[in-house]
PDB file of C-alpha atoms in Angstrom:
ATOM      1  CA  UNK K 181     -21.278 103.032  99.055  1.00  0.00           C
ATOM      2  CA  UNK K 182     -24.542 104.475  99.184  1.00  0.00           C
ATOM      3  CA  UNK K 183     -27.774 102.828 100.643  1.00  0.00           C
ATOM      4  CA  UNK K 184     -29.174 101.085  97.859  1.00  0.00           C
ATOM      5  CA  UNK K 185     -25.713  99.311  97.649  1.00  0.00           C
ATOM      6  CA  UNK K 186     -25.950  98.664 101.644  1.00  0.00           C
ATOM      7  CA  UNK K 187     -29.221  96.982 100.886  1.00  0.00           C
ATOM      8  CA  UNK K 188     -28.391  95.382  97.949  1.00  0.00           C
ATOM      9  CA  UNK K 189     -25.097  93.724  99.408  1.00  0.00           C
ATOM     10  CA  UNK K 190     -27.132  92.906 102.852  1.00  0.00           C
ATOM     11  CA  UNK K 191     -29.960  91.238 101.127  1.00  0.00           C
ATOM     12  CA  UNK K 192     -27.288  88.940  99.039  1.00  0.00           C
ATOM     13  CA  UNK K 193     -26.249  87.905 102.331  1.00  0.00           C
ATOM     14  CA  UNK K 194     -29.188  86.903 104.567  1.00  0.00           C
ATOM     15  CA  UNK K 195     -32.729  85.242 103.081  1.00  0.00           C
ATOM     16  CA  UNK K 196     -36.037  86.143 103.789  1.00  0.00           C
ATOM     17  CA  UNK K 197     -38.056  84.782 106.685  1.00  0.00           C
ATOM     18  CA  UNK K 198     -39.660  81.871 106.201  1.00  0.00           C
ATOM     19  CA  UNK K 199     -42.896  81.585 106.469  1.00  0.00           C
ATOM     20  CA  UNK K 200     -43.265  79.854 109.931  1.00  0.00           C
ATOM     21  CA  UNK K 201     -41.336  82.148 111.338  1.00  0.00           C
ATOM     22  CA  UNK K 202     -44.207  84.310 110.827  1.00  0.00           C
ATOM     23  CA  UNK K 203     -46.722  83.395 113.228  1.00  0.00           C
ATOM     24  CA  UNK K 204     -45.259  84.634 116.295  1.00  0.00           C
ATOM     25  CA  UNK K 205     -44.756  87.818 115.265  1.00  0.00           C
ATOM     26  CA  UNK K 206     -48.760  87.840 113.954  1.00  0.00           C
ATOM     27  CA  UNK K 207     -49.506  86.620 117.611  1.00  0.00           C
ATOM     28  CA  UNK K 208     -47.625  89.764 118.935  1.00  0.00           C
ATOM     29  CA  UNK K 209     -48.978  92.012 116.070  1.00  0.00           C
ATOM     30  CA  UNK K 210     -52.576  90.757 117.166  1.00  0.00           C
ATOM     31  CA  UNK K 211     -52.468  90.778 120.578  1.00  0.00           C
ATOM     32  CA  UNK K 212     -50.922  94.815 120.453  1.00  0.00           C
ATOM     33  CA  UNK K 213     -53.658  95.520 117.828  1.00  0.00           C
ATOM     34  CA  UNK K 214     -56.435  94.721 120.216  1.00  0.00           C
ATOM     35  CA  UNK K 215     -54.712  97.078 122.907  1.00  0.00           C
ATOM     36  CA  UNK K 216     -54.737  99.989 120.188  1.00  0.00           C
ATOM     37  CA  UNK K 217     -58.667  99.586 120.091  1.00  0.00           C
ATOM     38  CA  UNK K 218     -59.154 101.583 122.997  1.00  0.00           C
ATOM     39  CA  UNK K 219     -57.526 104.352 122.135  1.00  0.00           C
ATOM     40  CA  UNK K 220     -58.161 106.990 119.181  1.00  0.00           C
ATOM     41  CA  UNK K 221     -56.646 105.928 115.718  1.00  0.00           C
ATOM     42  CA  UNK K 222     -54.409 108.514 113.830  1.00  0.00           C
ATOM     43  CA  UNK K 223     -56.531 109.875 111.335  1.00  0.00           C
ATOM     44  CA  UNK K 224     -54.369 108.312 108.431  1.00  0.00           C
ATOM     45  CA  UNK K 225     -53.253 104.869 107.201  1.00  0.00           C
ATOM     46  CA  UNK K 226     -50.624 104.804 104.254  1.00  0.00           C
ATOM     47  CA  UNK K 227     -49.728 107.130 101.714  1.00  0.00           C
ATOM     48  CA  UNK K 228     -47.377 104.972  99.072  1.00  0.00           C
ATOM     49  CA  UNK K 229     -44.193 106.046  98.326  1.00  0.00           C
ATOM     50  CA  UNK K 230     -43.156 107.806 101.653  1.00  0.00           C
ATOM     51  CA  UNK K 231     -39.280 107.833 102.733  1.00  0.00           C
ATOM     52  CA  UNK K 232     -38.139 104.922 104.114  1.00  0.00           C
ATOM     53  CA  UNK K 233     -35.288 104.670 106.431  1.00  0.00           C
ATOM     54  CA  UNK K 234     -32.262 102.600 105.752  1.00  0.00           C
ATOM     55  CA  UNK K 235     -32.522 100.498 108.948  1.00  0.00           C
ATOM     56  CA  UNK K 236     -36.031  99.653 108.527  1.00  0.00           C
ATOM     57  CA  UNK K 237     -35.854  99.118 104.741  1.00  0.00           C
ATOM     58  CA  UNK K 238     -33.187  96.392 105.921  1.00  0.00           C
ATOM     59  CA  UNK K 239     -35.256  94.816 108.186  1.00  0.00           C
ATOM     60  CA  UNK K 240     -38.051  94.832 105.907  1.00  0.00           C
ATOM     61  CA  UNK K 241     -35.916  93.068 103.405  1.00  0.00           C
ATOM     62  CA  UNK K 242     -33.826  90.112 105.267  1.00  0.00           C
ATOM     63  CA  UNK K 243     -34.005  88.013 107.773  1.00  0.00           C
ATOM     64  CA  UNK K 244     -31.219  86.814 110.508  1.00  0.00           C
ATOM     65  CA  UNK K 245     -31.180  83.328 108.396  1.00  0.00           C
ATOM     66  CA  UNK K 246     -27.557  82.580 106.782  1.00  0.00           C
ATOM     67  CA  UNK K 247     -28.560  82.731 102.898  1.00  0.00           C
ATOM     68  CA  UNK K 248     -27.369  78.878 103.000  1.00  0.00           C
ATOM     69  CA  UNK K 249     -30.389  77.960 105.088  1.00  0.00           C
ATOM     70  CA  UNK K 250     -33.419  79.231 102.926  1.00  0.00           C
ATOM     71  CA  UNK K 251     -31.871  78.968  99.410  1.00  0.00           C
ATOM     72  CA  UNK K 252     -30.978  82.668  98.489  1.00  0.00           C
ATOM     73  CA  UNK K 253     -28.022  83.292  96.030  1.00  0.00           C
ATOM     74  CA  UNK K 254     -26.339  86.231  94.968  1.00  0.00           C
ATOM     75  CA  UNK K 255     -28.187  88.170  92.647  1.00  0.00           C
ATOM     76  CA  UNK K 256     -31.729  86.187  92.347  1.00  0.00           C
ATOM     77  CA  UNK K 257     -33.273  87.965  95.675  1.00  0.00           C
ATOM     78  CA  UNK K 258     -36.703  88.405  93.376  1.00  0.00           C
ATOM     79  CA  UNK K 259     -36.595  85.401  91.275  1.00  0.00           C
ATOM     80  CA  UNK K 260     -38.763  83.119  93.470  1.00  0.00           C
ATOM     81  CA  UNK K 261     -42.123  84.076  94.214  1.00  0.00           C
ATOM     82  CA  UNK K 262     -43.063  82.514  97.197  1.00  0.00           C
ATOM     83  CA  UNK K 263     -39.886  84.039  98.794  1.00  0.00           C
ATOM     84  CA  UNK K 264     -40.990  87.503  97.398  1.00  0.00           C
ATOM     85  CA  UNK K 265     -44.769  86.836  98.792  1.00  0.00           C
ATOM     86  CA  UNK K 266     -43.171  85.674 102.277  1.00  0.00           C
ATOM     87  CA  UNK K 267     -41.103  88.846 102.727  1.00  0.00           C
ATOM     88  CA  UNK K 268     -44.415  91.167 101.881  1.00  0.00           C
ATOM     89  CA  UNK K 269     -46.481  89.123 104.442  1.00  0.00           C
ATOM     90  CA  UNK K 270     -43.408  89.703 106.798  1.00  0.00           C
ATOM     91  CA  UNK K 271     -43.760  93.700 105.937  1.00  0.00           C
ATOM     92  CA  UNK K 272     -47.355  93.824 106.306  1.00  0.00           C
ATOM     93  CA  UNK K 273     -46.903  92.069 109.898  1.00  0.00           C
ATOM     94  CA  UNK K 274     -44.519  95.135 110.794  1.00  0.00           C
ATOM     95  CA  UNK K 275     -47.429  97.902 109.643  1.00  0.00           C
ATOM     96  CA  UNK K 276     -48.650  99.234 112.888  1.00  0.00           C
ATOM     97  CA  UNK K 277     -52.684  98.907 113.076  1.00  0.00           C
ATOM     98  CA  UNK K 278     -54.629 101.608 112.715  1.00  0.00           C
ATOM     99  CA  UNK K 279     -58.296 100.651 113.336  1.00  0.00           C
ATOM    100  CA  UNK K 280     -60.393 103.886 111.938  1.00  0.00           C
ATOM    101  CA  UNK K 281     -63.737 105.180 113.512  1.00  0.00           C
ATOM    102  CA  UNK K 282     -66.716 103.438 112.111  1.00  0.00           C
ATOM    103  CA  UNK K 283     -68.194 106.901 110.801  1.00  0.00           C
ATOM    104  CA  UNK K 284     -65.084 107.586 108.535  1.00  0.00           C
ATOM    105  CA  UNK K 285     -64.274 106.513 104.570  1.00  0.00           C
ATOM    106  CA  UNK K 286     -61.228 104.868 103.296  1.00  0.00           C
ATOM    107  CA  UNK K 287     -60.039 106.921  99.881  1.00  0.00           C
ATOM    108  CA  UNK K 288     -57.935 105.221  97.704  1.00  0.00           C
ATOM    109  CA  UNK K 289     -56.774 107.183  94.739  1.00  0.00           C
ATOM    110  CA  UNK K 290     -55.037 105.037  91.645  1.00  0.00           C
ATOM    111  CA  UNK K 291     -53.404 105.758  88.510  1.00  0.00           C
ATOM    112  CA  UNK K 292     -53.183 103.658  84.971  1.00  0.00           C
ATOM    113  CA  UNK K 293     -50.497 104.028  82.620  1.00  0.00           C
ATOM    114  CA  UNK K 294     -52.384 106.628  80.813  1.00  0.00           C
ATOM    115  CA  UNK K 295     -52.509 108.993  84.400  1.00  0.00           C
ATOM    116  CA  UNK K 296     -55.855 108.220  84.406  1.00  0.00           C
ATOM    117  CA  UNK K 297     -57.073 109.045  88.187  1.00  0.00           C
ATOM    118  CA  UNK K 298     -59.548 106.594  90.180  1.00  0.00           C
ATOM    119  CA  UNK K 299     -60.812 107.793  93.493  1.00  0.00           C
ATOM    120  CA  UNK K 300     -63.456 105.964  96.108  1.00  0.00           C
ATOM    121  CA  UNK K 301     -64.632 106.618  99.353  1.00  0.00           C
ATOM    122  CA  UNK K 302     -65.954 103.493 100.748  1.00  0.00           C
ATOM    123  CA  UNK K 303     -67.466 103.813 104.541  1.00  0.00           C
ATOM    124  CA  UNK K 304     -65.701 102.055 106.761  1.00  0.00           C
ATOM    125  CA  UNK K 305     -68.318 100.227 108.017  1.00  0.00           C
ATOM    126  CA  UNK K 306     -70.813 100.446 105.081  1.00  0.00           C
ATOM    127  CA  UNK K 307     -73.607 102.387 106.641  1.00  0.00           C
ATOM    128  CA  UNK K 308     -73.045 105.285 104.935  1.00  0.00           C
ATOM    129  CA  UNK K 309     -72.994 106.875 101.319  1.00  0.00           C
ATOM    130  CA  UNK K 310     -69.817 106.793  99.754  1.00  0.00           C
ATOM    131  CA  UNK K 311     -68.516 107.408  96.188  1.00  0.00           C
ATOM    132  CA  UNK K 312     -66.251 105.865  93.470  1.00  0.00           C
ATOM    133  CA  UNK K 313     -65.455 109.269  91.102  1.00  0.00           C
ATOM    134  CA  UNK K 314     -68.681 111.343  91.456  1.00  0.00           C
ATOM    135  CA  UNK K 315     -71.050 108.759  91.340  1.00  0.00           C
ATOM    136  CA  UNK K 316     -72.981 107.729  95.070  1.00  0.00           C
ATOM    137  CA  UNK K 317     -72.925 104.360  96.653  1.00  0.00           C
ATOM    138  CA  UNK K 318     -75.637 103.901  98.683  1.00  0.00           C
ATOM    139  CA  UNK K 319     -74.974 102.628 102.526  1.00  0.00           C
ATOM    140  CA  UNK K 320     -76.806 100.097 103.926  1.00  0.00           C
ATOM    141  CA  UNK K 321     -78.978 101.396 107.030  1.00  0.00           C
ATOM    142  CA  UNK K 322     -81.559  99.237 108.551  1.00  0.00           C
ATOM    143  CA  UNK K 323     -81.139  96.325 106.028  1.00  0.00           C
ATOM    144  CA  UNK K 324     -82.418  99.034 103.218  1.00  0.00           C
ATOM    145  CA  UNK K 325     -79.683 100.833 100.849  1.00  0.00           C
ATOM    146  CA  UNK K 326     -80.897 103.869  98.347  1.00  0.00           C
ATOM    147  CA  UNK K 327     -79.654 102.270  94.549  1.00  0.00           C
ATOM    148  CA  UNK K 328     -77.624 105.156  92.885  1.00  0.00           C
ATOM    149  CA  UNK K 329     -75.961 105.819  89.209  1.00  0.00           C
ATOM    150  CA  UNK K 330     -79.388 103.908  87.357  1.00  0.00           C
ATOM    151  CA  UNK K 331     -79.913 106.588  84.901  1.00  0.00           C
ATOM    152  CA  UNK K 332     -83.650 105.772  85.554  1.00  0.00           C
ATOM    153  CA  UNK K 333     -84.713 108.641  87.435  1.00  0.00           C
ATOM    154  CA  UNK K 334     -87.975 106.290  88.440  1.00  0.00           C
ATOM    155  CA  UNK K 335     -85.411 103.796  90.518  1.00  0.00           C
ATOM    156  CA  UNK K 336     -82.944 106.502  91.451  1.00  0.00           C
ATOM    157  CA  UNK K 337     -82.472 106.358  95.186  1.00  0.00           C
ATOM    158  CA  UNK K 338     -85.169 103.744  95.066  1.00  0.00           C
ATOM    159  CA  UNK K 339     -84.644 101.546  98.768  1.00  0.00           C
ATOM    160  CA  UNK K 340     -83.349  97.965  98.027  1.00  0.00           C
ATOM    161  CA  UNK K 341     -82.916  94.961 100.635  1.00  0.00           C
ATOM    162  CA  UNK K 342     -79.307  95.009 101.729  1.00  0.00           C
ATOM    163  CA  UNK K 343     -76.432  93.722 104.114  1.00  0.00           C
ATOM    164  CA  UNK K 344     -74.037  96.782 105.093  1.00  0.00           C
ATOM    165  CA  UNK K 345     -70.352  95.492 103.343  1.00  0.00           C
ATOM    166  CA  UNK K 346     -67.580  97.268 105.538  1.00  0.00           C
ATOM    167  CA  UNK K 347     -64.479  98.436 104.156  1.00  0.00           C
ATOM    168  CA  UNK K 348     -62.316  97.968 107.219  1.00  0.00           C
ATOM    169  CA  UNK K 349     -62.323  93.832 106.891  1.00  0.00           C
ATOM    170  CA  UNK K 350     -61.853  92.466 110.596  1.00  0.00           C
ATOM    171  CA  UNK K 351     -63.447  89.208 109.589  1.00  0.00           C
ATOM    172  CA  UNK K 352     -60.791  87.587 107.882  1.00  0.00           C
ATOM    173  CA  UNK K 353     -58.494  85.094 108.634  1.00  0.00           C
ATOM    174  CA  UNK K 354     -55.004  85.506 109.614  1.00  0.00           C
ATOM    175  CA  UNK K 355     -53.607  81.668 109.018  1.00  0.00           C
ATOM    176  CA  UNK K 356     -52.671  81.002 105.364  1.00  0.00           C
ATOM    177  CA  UNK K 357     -54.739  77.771 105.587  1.00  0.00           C
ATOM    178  CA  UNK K 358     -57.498  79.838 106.701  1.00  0.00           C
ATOM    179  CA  UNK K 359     -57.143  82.681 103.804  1.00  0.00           C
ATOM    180  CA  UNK K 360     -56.437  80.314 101.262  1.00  0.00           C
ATOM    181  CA  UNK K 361     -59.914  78.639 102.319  1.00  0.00           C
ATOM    182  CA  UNK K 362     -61.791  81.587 102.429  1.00  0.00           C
ATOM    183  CA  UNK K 363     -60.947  82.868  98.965  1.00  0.00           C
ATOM    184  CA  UNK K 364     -62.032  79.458  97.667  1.00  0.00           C
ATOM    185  CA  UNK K 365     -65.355  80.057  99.165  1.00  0.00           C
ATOM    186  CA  UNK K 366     -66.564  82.698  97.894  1.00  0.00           C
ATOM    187  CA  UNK K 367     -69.479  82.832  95.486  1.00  0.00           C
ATOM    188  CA  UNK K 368     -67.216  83.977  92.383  1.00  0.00           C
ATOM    189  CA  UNK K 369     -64.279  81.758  92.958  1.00  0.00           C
ATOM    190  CA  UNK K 370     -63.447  78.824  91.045  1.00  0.00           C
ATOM    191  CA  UNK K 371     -61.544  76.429  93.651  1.00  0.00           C
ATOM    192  CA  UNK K 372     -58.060  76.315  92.499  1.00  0.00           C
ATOM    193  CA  UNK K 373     -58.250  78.356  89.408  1.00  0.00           C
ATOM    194  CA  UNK K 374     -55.102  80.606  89.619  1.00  0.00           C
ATOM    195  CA  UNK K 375     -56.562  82.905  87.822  1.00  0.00           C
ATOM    196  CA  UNK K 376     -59.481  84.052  90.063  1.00  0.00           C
ATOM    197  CA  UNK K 377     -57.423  83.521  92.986  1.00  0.00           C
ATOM    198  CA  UNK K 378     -54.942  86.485  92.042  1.00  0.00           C
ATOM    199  CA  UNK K 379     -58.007  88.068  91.375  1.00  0.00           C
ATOM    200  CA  UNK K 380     -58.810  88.084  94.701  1.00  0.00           C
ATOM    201  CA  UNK K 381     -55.894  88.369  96.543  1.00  0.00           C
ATOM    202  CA  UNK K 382     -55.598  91.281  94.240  1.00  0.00           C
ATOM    203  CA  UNK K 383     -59.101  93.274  95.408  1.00  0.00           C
ATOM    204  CA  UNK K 384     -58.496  92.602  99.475  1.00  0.00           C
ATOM    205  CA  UNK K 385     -55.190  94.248  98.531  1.00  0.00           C
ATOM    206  CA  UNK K 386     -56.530  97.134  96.250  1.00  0.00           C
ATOM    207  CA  UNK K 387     -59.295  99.339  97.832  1.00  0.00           C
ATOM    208  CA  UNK K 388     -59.961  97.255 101.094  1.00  0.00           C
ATOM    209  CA  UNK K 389     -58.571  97.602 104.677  1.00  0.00           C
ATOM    210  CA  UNK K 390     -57.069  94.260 106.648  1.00  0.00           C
ATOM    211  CA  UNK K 391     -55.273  93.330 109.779  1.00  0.00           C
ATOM    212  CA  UNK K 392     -52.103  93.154 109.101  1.00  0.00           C
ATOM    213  CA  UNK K 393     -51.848  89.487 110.336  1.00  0.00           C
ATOM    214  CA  UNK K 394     -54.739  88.821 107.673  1.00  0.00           C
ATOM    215  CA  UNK K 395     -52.153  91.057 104.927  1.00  0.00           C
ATOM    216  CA  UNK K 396     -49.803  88.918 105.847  1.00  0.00           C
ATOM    217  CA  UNK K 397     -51.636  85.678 105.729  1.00  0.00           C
ATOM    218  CA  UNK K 398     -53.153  87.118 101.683  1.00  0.00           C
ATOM    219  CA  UNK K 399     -49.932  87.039 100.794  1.00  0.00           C
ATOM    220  CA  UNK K 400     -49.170  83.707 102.628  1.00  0.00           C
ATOM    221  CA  UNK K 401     -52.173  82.408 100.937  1.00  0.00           C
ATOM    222  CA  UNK K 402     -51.049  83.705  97.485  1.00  0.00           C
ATOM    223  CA  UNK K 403     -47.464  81.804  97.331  1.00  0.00           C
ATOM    224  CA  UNK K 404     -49.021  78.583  97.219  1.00  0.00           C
ATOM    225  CA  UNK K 405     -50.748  79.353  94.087  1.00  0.00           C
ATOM    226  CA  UNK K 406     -48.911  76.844  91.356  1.00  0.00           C
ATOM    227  CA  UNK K 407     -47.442  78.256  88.708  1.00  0.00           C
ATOM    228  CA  UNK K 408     -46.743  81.694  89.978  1.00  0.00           C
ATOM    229  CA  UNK K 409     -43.801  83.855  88.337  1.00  0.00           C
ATOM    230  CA  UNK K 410     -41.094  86.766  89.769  1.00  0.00           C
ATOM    231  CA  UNK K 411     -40.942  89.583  87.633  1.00  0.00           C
ATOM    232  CA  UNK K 412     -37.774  91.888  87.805  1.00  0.00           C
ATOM    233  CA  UNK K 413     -38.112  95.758  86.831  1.00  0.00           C
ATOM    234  CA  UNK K 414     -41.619  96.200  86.395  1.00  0.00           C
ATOM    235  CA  UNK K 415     -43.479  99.103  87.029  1.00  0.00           C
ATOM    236  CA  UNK K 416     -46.679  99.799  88.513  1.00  0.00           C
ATOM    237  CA  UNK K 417     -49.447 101.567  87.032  1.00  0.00           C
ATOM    238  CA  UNK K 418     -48.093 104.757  88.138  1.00  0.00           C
ATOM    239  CA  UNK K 419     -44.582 103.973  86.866  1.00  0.00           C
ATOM    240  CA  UNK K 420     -42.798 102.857  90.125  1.00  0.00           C
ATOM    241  CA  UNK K 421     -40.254 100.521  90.266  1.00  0.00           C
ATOM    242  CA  UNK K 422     -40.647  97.404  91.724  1.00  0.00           C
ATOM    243  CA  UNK K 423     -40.705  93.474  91.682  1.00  0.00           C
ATOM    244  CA  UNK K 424     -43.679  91.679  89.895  1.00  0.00           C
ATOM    245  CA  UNK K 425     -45.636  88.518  90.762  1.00  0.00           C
ATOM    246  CA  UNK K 426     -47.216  87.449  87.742  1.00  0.00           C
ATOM    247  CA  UNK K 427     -50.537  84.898  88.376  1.00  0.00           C
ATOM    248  CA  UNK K 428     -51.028  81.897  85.867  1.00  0.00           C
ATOM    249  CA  UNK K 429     -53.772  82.322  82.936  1.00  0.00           C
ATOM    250  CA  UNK K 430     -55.737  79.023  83.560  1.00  0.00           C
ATOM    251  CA  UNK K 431     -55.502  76.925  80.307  1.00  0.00           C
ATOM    252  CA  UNK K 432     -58.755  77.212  79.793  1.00  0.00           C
ATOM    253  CA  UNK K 433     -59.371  80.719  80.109  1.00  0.00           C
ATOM    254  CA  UNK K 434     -61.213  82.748  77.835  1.00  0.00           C
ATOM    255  CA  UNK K 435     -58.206  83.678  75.155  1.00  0.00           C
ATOM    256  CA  UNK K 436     -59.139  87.268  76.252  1.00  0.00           C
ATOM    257  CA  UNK K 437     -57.918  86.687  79.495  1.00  0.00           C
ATOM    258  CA  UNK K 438     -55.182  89.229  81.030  1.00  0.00           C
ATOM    259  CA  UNK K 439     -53.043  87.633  83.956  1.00  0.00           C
ATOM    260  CA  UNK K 440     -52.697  89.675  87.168  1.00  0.00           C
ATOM    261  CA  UNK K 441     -49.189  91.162  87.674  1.00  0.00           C
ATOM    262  CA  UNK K 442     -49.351  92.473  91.509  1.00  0.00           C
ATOM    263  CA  UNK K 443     -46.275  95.039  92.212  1.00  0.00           C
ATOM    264  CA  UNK K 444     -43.904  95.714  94.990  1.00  0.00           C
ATOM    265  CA  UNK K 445     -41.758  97.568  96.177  1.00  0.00           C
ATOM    266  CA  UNK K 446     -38.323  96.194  95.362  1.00  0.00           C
ATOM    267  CA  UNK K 447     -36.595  97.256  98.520  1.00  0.00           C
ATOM    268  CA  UNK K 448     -39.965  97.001 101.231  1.00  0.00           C
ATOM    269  CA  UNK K 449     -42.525  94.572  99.658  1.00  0.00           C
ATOM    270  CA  UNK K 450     -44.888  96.946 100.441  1.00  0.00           C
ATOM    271  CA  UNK K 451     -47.921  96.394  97.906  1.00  0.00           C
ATOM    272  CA  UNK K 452     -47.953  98.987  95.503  1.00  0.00           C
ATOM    273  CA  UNK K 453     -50.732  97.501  92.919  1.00  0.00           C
ATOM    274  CA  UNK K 454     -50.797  96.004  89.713  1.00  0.00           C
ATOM    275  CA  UNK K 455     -48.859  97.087  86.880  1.00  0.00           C
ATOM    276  CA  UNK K 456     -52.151  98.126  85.521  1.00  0.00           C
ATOM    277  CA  UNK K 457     -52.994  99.819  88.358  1.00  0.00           C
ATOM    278  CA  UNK K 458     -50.722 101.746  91.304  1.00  0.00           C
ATOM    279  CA  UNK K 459     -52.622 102.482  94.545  1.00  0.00           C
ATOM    280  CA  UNK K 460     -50.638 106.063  95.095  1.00  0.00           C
ATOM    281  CA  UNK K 461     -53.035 107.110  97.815  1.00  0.00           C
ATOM    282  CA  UNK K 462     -54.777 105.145 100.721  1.00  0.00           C
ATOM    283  CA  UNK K 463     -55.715 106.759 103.618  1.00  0.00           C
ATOM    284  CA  UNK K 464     -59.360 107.403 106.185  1.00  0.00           C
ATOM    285  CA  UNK K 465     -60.877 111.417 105.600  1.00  0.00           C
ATOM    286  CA  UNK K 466     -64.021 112.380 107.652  1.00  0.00           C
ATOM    287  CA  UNK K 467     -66.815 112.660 105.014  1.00  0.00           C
ATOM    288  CA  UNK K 468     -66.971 111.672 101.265  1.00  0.00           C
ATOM    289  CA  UNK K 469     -65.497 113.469  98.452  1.00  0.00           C
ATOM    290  CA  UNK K 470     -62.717 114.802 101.110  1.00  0.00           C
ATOM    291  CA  UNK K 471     -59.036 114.636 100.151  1.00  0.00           C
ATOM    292  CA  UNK K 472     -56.544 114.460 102.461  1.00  0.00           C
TER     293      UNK K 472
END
């Protein structure tokens, strides 16, 4: 028997946590992540795809629950969503934090089906210039920000009024009832609207930087949306295998309209992006434009 068929046969056995089992753990997780603030953060935070070993990608997996006690049969470990979404908030609770300095970027790089190649360096806490491919973003120093990528040389770096927009989120909430009301509040959203909520739960996931406890209470947030559906064997943009969790097209949609498909990873429910899009790099470098 090799690991896969270790998992495989564990996870048929036990269910996943549910979710009010959670919120101890996020007290713990919160209460160690202020500690870490006083000391220097490693320099990196994930790099998808890295090894996994098999005792963690257990835990990551199950829970100590009999299988009885939380509705899990043999063979449908990914068929219900909100099961799916509470075992990646119970991952994301396990991520160590790794607060950054406030001087460095986050890069994310991404891939499409077609291998195109995104990259971004977004300061950390938006004072400074970053870049999405070669083009600048201006940072937002002293309430002004220079306006980049006009192809009006008589605006280029031209000052406008601004509020600095940091990429390390520390703001957010780490409840599900509190997530779930803060993406309904924003200026975009459309209370209720599956559609724009996957949306968002999709872009704090994507090129942003949470708690964990506020990870885990995204994902919280995002298995109450109705009409939500498990995808088996999907791939992400960059062609990993993993589980989907497809968001609802609201019925009255623009007939244009694409749902979101978030991916992850079949064995950790670590987030691994959209199957349009696969976040294969995301980590903090020193200066803008550097790779690590």
């Amino acid at each position: 028997m090799d690991e896969l068929d270790l998992i495989r046969d564990r996870a048929e056995a036990v269910g996943f946590a549910p979710a009010e089992h959670l919120a101890p753990a996020r007290e713990r997780l919160l209460a160690a992540a202020r500690g870490e603030r006083r000391h220097r953060p490693r320099r990196w935070f994930w790099i998808a795809g890295a090894s996994v070993g098999l005792a963690a990608a257990i835990t990551a997996v199950v829970s100590l629950a009999p299988a009885e006690q939380v509705g899990v049969g043999p063979g449908v470990a990914h068929a219900d969503p909100v099961k799916v979404l509470t075992a990646a908030a119970s991952t994301a609770l396990k991520e160590p934090a790794k607060p950054p300095r406030p001087d460095q970027f986050l890069y994310v790089k991404t891939e499409d089906p077609n291998h195109h190649i995104r990259e971004v360096w977004f300061s950390v806490d938006g004072t400074r210039d970053g870049l999405i491919g070669t083009t600048k973003i201006g940072g937002c120093r002293n309430g002004k920000a220079p306006n980049y990528g006009t192809n009006d040389p008589r605006k280029e770096g031209f000052l406008e009024d601004c509020k600095p927009s940091p990429v390390y989120r520390t703001d957010l909430p780490t409840t599900a009832d509190g997530m779930l009301a803060y993406l309904n509040s924003q200026p975009s959203s459309q209370k209720d609207n599956p559609t724009v909520l996957g949306k968002a739960v999709w872009g704090l996931a994507y090129e942003q930087v949470l708690q964990p406890a506020s990870y885990a209470a995204l994902f919280e947030a995002a298995a109450r949306t109705p009409g939500l559906v498990a995808l088996d064997h999907v791939t992400d943009g960059a062609g990993r295998p993993g589980v989907g969790i497809r968001f609802p097209v609201e019925p009255g949609d623009s007939p244009k309209a694409q749902p979101i498909v978030m991916v992850f990873d079949a064995t950790t429910y670590q987030f691994l992006g959209t199957t349009d899009s696969a976040v294969t790099v995301k980590t903090y470098v020193d200066r803008a434009g550097q790779r690590p």
